[in-house]
PDB file of C-alpha atoms in Angstrom:
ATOM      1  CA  UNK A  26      10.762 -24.051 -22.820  1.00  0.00           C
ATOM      2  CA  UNK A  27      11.383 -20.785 -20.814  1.00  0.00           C
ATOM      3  CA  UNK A  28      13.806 -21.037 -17.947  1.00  0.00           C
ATOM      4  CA  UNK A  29      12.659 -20.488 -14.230  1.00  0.00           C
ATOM      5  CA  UNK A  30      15.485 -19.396 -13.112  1.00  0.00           C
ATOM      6  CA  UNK A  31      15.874 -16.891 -15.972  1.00  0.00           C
ATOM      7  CA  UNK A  32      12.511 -15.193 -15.153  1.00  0.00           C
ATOM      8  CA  UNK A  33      13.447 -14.795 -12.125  1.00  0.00           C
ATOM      9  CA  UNK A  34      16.704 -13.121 -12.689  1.00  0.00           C
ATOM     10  CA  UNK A  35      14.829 -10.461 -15.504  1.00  0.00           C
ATOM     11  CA  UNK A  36      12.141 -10.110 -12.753  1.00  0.00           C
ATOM     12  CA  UNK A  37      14.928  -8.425 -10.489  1.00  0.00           C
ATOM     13  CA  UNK A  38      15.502  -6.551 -13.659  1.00  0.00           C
ATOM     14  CA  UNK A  39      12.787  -5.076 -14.106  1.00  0.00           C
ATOM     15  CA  UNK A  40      12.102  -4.453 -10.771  1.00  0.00           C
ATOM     16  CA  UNK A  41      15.713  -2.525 -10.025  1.00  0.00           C
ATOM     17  CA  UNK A  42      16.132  -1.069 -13.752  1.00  0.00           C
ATOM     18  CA  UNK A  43      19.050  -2.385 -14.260  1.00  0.00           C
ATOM     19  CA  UNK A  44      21.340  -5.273 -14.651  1.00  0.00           C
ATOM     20  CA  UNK A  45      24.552  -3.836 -12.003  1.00  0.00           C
ATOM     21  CA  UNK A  46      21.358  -3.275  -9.105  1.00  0.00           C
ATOM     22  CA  UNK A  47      19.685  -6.700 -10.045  1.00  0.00           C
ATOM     23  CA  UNK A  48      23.605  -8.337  -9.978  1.00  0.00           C
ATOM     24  CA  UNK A  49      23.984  -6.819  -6.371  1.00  0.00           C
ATOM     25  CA  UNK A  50      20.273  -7.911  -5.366  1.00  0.00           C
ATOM     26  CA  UNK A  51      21.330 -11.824  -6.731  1.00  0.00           C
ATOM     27  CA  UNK A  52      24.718 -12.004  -5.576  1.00  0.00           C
ATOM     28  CA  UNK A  53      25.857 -12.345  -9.539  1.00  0.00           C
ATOM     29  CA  UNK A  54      28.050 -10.321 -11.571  1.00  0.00           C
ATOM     30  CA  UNK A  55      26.551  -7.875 -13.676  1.00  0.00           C
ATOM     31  CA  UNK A  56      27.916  -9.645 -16.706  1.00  0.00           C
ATOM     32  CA  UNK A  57      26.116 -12.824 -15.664  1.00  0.00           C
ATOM     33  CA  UNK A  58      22.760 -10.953 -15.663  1.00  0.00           C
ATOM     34  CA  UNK A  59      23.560  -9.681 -19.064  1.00  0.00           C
ATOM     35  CA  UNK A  60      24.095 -13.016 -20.722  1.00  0.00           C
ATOM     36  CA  UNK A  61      21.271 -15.094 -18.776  1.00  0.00           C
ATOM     37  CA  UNK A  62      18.998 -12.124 -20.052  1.00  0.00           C
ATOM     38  CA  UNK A  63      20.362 -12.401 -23.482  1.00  0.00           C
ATOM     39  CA  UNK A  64      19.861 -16.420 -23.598  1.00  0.00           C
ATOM     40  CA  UNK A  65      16.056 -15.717 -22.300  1.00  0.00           C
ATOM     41  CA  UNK A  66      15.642 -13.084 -25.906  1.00  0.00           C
ATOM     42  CA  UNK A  67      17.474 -16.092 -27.981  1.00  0.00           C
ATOM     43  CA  UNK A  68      15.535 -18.963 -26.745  1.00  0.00           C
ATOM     44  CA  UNK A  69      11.850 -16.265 -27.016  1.00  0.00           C
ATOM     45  CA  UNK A  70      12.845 -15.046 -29.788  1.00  0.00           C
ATOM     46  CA  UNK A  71      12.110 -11.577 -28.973  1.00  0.00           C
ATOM     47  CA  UNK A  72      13.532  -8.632 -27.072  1.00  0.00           C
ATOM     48  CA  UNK A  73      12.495  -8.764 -23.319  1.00  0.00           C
ATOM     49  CA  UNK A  74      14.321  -5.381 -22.478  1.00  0.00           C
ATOM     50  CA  UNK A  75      15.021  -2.117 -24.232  1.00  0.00           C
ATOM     51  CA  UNK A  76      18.632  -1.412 -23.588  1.00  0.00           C
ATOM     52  CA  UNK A  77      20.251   2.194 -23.069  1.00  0.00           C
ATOM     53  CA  UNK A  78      23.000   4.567 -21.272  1.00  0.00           C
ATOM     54  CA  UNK A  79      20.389   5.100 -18.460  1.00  0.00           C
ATOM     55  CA  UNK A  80      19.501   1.262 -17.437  1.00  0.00           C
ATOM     56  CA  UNK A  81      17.140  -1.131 -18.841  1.00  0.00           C
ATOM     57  CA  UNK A  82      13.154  -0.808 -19.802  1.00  0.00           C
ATOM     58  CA  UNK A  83      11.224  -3.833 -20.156  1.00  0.00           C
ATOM     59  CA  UNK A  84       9.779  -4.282 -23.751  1.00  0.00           C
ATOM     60  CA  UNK A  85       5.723  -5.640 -23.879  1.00  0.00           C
ATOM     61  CA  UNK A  86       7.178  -9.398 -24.182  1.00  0.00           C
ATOM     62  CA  UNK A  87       9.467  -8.574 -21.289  1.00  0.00           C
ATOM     63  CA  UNK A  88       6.323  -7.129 -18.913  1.00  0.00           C
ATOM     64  CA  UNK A  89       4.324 -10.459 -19.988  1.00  0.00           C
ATOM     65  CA  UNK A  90       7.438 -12.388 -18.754  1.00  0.00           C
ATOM     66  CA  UNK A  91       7.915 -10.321 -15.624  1.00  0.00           C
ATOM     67  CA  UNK A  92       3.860 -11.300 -15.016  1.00  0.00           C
ATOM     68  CA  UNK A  93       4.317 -14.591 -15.237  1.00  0.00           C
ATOM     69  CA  UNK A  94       7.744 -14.565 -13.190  1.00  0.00           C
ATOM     70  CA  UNK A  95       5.618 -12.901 -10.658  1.00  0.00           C
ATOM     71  CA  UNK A  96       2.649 -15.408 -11.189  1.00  0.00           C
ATOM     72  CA  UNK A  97       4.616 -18.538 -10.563  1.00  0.00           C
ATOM     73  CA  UNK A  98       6.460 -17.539  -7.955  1.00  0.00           C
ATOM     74  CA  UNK A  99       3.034 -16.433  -5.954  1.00  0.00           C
ATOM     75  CA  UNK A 100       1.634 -20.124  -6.653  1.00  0.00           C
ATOM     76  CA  UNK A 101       4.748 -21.867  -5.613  1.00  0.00           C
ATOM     77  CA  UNK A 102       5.224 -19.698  -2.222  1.00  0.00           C
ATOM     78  CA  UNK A 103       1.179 -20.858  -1.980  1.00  0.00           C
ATOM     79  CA  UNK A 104       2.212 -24.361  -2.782  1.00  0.00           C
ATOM     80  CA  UNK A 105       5.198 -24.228  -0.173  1.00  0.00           C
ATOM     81  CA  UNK A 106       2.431 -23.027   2.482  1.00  0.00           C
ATOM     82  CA  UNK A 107      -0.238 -25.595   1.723  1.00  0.00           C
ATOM     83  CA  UNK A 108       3.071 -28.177   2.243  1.00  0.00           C
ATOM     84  CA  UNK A 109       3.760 -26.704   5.188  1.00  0.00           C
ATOM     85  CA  UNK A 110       0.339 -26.592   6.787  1.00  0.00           C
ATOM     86  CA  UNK A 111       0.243 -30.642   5.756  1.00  0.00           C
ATOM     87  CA  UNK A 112       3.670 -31.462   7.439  1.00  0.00           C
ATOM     88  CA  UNK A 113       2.937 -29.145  10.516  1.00  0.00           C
ATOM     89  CA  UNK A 114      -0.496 -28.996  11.186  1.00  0.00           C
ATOM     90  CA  UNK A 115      -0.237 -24.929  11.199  1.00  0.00           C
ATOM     91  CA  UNK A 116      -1.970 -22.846   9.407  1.00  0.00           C
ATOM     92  CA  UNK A 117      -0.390 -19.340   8.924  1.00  0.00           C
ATOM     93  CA  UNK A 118      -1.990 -15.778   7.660  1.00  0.00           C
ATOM     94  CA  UNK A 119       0.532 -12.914   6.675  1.00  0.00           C
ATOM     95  CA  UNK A 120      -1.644  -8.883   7.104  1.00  0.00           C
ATOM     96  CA  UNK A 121       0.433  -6.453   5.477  1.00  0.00           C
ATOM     97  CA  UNK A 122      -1.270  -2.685   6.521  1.00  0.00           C
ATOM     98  CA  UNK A 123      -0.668   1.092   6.906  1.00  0.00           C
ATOM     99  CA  UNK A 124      -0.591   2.403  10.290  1.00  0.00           C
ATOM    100  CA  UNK A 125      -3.072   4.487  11.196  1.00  0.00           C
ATOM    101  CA  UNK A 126      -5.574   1.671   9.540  1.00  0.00           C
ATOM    102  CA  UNK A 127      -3.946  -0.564  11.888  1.00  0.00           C
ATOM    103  CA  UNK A 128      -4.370   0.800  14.850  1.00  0.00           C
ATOM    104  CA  UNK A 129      -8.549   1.770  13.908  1.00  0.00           C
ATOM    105  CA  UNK A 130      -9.507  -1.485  12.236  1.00  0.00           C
ATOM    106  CA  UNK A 131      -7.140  -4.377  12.930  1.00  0.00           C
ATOM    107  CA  UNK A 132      -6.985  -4.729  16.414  1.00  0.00           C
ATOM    108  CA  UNK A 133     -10.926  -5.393  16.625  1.00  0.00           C
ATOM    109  CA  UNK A 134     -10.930  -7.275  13.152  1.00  0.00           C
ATOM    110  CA  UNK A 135      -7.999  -9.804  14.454  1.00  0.00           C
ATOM    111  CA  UNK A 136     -10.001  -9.996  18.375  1.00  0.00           C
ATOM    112  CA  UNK A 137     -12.693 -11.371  16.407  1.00  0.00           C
ATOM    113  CA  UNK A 138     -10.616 -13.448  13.732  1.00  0.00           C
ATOM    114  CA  UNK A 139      -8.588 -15.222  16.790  1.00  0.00           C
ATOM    115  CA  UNK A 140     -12.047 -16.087  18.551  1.00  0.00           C
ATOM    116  CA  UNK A 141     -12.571 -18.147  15.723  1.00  0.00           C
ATOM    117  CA  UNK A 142      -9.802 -19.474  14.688  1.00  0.00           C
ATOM    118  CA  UNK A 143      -7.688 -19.731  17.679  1.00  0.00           C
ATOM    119  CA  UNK A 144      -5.000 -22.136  16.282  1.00  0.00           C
ATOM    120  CA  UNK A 145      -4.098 -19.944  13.198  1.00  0.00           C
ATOM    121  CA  UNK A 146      -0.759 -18.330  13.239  1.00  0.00           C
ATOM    122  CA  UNK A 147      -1.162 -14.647  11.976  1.00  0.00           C
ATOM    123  CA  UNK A 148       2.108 -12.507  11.560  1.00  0.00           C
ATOM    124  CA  UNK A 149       1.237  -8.561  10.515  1.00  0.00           C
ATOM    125  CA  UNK A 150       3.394  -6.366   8.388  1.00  0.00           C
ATOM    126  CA  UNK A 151       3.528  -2.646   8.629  1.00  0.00           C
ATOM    127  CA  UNK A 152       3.134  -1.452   5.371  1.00  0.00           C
ATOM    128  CA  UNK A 153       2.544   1.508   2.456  1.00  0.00           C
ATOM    129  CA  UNK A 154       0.260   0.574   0.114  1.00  0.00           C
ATOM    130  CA  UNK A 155       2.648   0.554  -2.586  1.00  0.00           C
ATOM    131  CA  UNK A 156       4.520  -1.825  -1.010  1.00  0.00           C
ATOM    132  CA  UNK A 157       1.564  -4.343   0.669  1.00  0.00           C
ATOM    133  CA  UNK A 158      -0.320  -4.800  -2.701  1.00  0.00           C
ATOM    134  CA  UNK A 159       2.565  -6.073  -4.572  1.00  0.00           C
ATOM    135  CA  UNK A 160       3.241  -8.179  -1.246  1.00  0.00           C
ATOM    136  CA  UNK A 161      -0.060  -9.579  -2.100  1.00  0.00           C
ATOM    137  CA  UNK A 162       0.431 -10.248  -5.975  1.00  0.00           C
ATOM    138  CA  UNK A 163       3.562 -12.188  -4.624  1.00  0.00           C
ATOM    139  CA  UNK A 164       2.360 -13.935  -2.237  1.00  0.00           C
ATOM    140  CA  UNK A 165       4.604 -12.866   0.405  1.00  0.00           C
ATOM    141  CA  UNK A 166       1.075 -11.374   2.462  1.00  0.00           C
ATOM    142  CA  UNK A 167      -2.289 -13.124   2.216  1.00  0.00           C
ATOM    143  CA  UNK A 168      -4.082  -9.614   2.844  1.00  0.00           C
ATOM    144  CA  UNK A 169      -3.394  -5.700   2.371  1.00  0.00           C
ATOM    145  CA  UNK A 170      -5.285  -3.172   4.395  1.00  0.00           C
ATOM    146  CA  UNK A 171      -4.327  -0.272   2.167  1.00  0.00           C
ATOM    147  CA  UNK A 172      -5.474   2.701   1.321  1.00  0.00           C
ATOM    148  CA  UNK A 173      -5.618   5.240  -2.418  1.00  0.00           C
ATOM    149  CA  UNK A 174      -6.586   8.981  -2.155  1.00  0.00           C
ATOM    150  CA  UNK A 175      -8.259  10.023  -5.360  1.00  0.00           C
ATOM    151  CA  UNK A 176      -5.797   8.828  -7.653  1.00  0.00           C
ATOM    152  CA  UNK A 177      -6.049   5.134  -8.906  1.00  0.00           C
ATOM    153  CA  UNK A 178      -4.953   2.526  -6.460  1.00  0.00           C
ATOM    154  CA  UNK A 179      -1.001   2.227  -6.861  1.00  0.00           C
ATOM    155  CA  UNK A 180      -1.211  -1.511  -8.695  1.00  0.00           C
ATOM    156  CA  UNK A 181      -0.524  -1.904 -12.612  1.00  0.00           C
ATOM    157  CA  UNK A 182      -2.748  -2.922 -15.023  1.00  0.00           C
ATOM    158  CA  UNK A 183      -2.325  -6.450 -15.203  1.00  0.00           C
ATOM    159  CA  UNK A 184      -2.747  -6.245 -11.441  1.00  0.00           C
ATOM    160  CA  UNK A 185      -6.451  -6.297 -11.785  1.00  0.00           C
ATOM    161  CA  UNK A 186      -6.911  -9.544 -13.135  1.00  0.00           C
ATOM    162  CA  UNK A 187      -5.246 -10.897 -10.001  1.00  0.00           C
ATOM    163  CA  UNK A 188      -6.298  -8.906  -7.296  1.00  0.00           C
ATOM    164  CA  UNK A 189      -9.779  -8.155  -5.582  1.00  0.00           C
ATOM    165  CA  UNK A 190     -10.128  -4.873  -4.358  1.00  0.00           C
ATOM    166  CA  UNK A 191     -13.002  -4.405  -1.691  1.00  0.00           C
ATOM    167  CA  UNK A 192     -13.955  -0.878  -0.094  1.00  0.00           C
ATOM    168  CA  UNK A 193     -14.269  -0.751   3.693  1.00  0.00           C
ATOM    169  CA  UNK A 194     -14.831   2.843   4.279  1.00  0.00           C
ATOM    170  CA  UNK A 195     -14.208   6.363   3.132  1.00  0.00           C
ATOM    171  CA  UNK A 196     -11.595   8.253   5.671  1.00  0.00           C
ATOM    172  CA  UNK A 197     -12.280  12.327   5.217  1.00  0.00           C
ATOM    173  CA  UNK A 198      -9.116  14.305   5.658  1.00  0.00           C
ATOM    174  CA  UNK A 199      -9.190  17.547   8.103  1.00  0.00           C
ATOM    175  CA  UNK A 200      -7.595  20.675   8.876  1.00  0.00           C
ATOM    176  CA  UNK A 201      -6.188  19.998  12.696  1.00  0.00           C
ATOM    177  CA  UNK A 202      -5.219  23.043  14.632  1.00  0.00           C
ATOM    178  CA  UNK A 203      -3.889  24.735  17.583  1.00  0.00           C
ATOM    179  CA  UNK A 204      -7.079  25.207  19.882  1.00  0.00           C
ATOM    180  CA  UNK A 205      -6.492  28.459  19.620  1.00  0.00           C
ATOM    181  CA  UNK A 206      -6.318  29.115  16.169  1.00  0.00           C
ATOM    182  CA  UNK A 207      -8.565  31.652  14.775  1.00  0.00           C
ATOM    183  CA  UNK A 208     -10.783  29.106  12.636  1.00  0.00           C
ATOM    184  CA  UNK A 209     -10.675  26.377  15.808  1.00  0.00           C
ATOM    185  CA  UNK A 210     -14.579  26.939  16.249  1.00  0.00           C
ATOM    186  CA  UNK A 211     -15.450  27.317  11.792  1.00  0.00           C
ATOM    187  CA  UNK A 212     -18.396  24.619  11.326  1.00  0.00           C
ATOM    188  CA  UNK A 213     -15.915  24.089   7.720  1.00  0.00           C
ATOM    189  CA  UNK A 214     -12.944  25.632   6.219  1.00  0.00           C
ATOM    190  CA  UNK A 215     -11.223  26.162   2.867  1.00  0.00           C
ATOM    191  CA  UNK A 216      -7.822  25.013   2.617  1.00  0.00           C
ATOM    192  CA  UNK A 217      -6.880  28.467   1.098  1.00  0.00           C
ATOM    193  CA  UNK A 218      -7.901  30.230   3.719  1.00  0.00           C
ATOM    194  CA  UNK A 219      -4.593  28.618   5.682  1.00  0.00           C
ATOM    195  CA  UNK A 220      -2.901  29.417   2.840  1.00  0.00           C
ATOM    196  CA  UNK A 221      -0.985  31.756   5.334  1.00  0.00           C
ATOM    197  CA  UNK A 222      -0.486  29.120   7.995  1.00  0.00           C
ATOM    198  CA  UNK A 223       2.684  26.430   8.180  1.00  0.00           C
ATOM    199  CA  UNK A 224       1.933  22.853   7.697  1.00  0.00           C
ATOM    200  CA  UNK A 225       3.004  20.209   9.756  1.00  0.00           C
ATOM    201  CA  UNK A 226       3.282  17.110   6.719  1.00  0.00           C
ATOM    202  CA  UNK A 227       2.145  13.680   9.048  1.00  0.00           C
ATOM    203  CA  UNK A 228       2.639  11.797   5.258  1.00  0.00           C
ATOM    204  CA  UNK A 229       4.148  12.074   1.739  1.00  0.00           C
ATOM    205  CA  UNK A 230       0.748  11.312   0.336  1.00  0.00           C
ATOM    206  CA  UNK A 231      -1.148  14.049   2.394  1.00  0.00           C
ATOM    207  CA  UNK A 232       1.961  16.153   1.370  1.00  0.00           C
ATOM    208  CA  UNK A 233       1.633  15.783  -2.460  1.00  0.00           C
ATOM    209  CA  UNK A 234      -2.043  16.758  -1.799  1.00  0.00           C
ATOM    210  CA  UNK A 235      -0.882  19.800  -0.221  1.00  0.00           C
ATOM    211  CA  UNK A 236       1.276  20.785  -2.596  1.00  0.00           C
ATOM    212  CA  UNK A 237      -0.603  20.184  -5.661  1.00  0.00           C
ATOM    213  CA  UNK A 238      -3.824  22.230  -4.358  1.00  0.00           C
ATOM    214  CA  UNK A 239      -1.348  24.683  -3.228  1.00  0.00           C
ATOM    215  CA  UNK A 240      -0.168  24.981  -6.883  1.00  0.00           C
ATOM    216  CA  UNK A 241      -3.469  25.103  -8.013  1.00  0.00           C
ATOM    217  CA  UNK A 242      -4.621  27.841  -5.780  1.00  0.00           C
ATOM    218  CA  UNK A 243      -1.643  30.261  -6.662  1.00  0.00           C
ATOM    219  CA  UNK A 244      -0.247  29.842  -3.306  1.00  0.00           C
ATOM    220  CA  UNK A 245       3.323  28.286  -2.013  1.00  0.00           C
ATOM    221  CA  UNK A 246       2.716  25.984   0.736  1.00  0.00           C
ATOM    222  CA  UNK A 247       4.871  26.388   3.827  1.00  0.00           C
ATOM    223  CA  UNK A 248       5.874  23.164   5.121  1.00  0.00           C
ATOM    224  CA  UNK A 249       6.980  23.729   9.149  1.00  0.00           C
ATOM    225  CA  UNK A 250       8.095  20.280   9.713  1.00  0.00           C
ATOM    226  CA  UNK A 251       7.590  16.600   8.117  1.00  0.00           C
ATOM    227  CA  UNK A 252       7.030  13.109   9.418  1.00  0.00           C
ATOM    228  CA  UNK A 253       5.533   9.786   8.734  1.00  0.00           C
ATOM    229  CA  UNK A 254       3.311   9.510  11.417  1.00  0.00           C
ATOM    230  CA  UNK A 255       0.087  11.439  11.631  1.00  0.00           C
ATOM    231  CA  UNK A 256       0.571  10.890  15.357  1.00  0.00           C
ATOM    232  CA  UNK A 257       3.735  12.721  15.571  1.00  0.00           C
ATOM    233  CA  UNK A 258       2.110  15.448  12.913  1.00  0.00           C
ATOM    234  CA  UNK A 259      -0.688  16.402  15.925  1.00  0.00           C
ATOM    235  CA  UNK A 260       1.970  16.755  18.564  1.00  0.00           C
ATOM    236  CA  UNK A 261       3.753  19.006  16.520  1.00  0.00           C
ATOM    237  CA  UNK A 262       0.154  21.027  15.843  1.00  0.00           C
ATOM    238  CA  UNK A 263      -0.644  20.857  19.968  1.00  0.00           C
ATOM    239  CA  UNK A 264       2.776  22.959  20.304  1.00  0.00           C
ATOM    240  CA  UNK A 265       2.110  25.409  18.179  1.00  0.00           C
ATOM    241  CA  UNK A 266       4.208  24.401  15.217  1.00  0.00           C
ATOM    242  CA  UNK A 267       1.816  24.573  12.710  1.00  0.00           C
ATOM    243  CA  UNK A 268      -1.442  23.141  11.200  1.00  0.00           C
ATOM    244  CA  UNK A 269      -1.846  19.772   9.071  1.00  0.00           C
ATOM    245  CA  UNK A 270      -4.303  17.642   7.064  1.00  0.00           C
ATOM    246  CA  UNK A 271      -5.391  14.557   9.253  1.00  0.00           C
ATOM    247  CA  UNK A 272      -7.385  11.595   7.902  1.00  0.00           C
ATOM    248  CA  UNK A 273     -10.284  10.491  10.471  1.00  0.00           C
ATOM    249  CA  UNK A 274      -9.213   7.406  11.518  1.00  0.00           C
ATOM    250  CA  UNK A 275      -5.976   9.358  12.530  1.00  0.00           C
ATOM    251  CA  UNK A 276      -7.422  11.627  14.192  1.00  0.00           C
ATOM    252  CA  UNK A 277      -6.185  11.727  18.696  1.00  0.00           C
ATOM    253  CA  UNK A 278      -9.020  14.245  20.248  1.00  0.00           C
ATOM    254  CA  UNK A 279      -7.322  16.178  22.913  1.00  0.00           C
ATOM    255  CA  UNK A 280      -8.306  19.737  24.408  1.00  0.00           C
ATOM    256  CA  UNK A 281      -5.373  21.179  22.682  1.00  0.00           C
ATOM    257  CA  UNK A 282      -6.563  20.175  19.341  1.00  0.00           C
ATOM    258  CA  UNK A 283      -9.364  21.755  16.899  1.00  0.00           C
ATOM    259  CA  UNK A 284     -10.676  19.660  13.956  1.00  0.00           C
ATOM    260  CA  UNK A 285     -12.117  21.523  11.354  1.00  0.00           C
ATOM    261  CA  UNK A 286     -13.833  19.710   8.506  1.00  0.00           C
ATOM    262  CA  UNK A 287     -12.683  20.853   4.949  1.00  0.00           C
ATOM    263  CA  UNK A 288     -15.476  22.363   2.920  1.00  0.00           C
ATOM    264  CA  UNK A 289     -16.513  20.238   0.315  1.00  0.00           C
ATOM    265  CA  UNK A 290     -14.775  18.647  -2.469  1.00  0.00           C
ATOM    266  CA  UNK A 291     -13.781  17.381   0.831  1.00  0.00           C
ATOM    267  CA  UNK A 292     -10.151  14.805   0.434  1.00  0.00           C
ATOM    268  CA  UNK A 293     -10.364  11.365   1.598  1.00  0.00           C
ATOM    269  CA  UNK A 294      -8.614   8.396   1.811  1.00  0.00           C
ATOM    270  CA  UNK A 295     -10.114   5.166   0.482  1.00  0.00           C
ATOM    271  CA  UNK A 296      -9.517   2.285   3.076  1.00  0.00           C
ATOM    272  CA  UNK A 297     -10.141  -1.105   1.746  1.00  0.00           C
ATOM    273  CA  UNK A 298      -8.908  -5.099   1.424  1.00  0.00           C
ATOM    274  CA  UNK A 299      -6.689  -6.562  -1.274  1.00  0.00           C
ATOM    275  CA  UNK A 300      -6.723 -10.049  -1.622  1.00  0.00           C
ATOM    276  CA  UNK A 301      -5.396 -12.429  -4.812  1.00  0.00           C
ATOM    277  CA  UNK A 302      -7.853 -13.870  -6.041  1.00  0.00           C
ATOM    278  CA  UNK A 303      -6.842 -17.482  -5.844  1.00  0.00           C
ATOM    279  CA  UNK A 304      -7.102 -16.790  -2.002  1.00  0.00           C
ATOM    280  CA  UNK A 305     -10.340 -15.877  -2.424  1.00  0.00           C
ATOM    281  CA  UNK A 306     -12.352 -19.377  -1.585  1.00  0.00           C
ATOM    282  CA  UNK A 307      -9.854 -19.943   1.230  1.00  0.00           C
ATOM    283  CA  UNK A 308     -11.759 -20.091   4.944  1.00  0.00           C
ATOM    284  CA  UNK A 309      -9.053 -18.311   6.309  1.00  0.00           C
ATOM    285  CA  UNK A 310      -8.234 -15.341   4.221  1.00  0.00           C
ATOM    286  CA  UNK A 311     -12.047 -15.003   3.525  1.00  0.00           C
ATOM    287  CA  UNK A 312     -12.919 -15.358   7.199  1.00  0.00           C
ATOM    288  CA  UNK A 313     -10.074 -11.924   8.269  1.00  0.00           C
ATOM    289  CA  UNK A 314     -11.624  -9.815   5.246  1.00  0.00           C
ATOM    290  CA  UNK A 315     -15.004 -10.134   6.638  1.00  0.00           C
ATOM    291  CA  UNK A 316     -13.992  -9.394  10.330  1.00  0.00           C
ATOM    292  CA  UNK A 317     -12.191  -6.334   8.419  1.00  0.00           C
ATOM    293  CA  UNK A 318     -15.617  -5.181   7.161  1.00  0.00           C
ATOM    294  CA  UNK A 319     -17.267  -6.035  10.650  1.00  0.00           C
ATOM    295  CA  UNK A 320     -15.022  -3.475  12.378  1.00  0.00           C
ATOM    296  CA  UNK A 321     -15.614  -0.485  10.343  1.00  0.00           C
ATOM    297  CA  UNK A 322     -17.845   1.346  12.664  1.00  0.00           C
ATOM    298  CA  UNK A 323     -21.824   1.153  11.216  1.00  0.00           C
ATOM    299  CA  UNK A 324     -20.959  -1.866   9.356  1.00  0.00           C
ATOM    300  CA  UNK A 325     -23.961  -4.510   9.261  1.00  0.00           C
ATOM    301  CA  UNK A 326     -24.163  -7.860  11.196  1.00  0.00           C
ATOM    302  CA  UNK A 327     -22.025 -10.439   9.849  1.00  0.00           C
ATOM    303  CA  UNK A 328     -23.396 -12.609   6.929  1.00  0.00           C
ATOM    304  CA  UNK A 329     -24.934 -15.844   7.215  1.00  0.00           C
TER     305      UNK A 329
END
C-alpha cells in the first residue's frame, strides 16, 4: 500500500526540485525527506526521482505519483467542504482570476450569481493563470478566470483529463499611445513601425510577446519602464513615457490616449473558465460559469 503521507512529502518535491526546499516548505530536515522518499522507491519498487548535483527530477512513476498526490488531496479538500457545508449549513465558492478579467467580467458575473444564490459564501483570489489553474486541479479554487495568448494554456498534460477548459471571449491586444503620437489617428499599425518607439511593459506575458516579435523582426525592443498592471502601463503612456501593447478589456479611454489596432495577425489573449471536472454537475460552480459567459458583452440569453 502506498503511503499518504509519503506522496505528499514527494509532491513538495517535485514541486520545489529539491529535497533541502521541500524540507524548509514541511518543516523536516532535509535528511528526513531523503529517506521517506527512499522508503516510497522500496515499497514501489521503482525510482520516483532522478537524483543529481543540481536537485531532483521526477522519473515517469514519480509524475504518476505526484498526479495522484495531487488527485487525492483535491477530493479530500472537496470532501472536507461537502462536511463542512453539512455541519454549517454554508455553502462556499473560491474564484481565483487575473486582474484586468476581473475588473471586465466578474463584477457583473458575481451581481448576477449573488441574485441567485444569496446565501453562498464566495471568497475571490487574484491570480496569474499559472498559478489559478493549478489552484483548481487542487482544489484550493472552485473556478479560474484565466487567460493563454497563443501558446498552449500553461497546464500539463495530464491536466486535461481533469480540467474543463471553456472559451469566453477573444481579448485583441493594441498599440496605446500618447494622443499625440504620429500614428494616434492610423485606422491599423504594424508593430515594426514602433520599432523606434520605447515600450511601457503593463505584463511579463505582453513583454515576452514584445520581445520575441522584436527578435523576429531584426529589431531590439526598448523597454522605458515595466509593471504588472496594464493600468499603471497607460498612465505611464498618458505622460509621455512611452507606448505599450494593451489587451481590450484593459483598455481606460481617456483624451490623452490613442488606441491603434494592430494590423492583422493581430495578438490576443484568450479569456476563458477552468473548472475540475468533478465540479462540473455541481449547481453552484455550474451556476458562476454560466453568469461568466452571460457577462461577456454580445453573449446570448441565458439557457433554459
Amino acid at each position: 500500500m502506498i503511503d499518504v503521507q509519503r506522496l505528499r512529502i514527494l509532491r513538495e518535491v517535485a514541486l520545489h526540485g529539491s529535497f533541502s526546499r521541500a524540507a524548509a516548505a514541511l518543516l523536516l530536515t532535509p535528511s528526513a525527506v531523503s529517506q521517506q522518499v527512499a522508503t516510497l522507491e522500496r515499497a514501489l519498487g521503482a525510482p520516483v526521482v532522478h537524483r543529481s548535483t543540481r536537485g531532483v527530477a521526477l522519473t515517469e512513476p514519480g509524475r504518476l505519483l505526484v498526479e495522484a498526490a495531487e488527485t487525492i488531496s483535491a477530493e479530500l479538500r472537496h470532501t472536507q467542504e461537502r462536511i463542512d457545508r453539512l455541519t454549517s449549513g454554508r455553502t462556499t465558492l473560491t474564484v481565483a482570476t487575473f486582474t484586468s478579467g476581473g475588473r471586465y467580467l466578474l463584477p457583473a458575473a458575481l451581481a448576477r450569481f449573488t441574485a441567485g444564490h444569496p446565501d453562498v459564501e464566495l471568497t475571490v483570489l487574484e491570480r496569474e493563470p499559472e498559478d489559478s489553474l493549478p489552484m483548481v486541479r487542487e482544489g484550493r479554487a472552485d473556478l479560474a478566470l484565466a487567460y493563454h495568448f497563443d501558446e498552449p494554456l500553461p497546464i500539463r498534460p495530464g491536466d486535461r483529463s481533469r480540467l474543463t477548459w471553456t472559451p469566453l471571449m477573444d481579448d485583441p491586444m493594441s498599440v496605446v499611445m500618447p494622443a499625440g503620437h504620429e500614428f494616434a489617428g492610423r485606422a491599423s499599425v504594424d508593430l515594426a513601425e514602433v520599432a523606434a518607439d520605447r515600450w511601457v511593459m503593463g505584463c511579463l506575458k505582453t513583454g515576452a510577446f514584445l520581445h520575441r516579435y522584436a527578435t523576429l523582426a531584426g529589431f531590439e525592443l526598448r523597454v522605458a519602464a515595466s509593471t504588472t498592471d496594464y493600468f499603471f502601463a497607460q498612465v505611464l503612456v498618458a505622460a509621455g513615457v512611452g507606448i505599450a501593447l494593451i489587451p481590450h478589456v484593459a483598455l481606460r479611454p481617456s483624451a490623452e490616449l490613442a488606441v491603434v489596432p494592430i494590423r492583422p495577425p493581430r495578438p490576443a489573449r484568450y479569456v476563458g473558465v477552468a473548472v475540475a471536472h468533478r465540479r462540473l454537475a455541481e449547481p453552484h460552480v455550474a451556476g458562476l460559469a454560466d453568469a461568466l459567459r452571460l457577462a461577456v458583452p454580445g453573449a446570448p440569453a441565458a439557457r433554459p
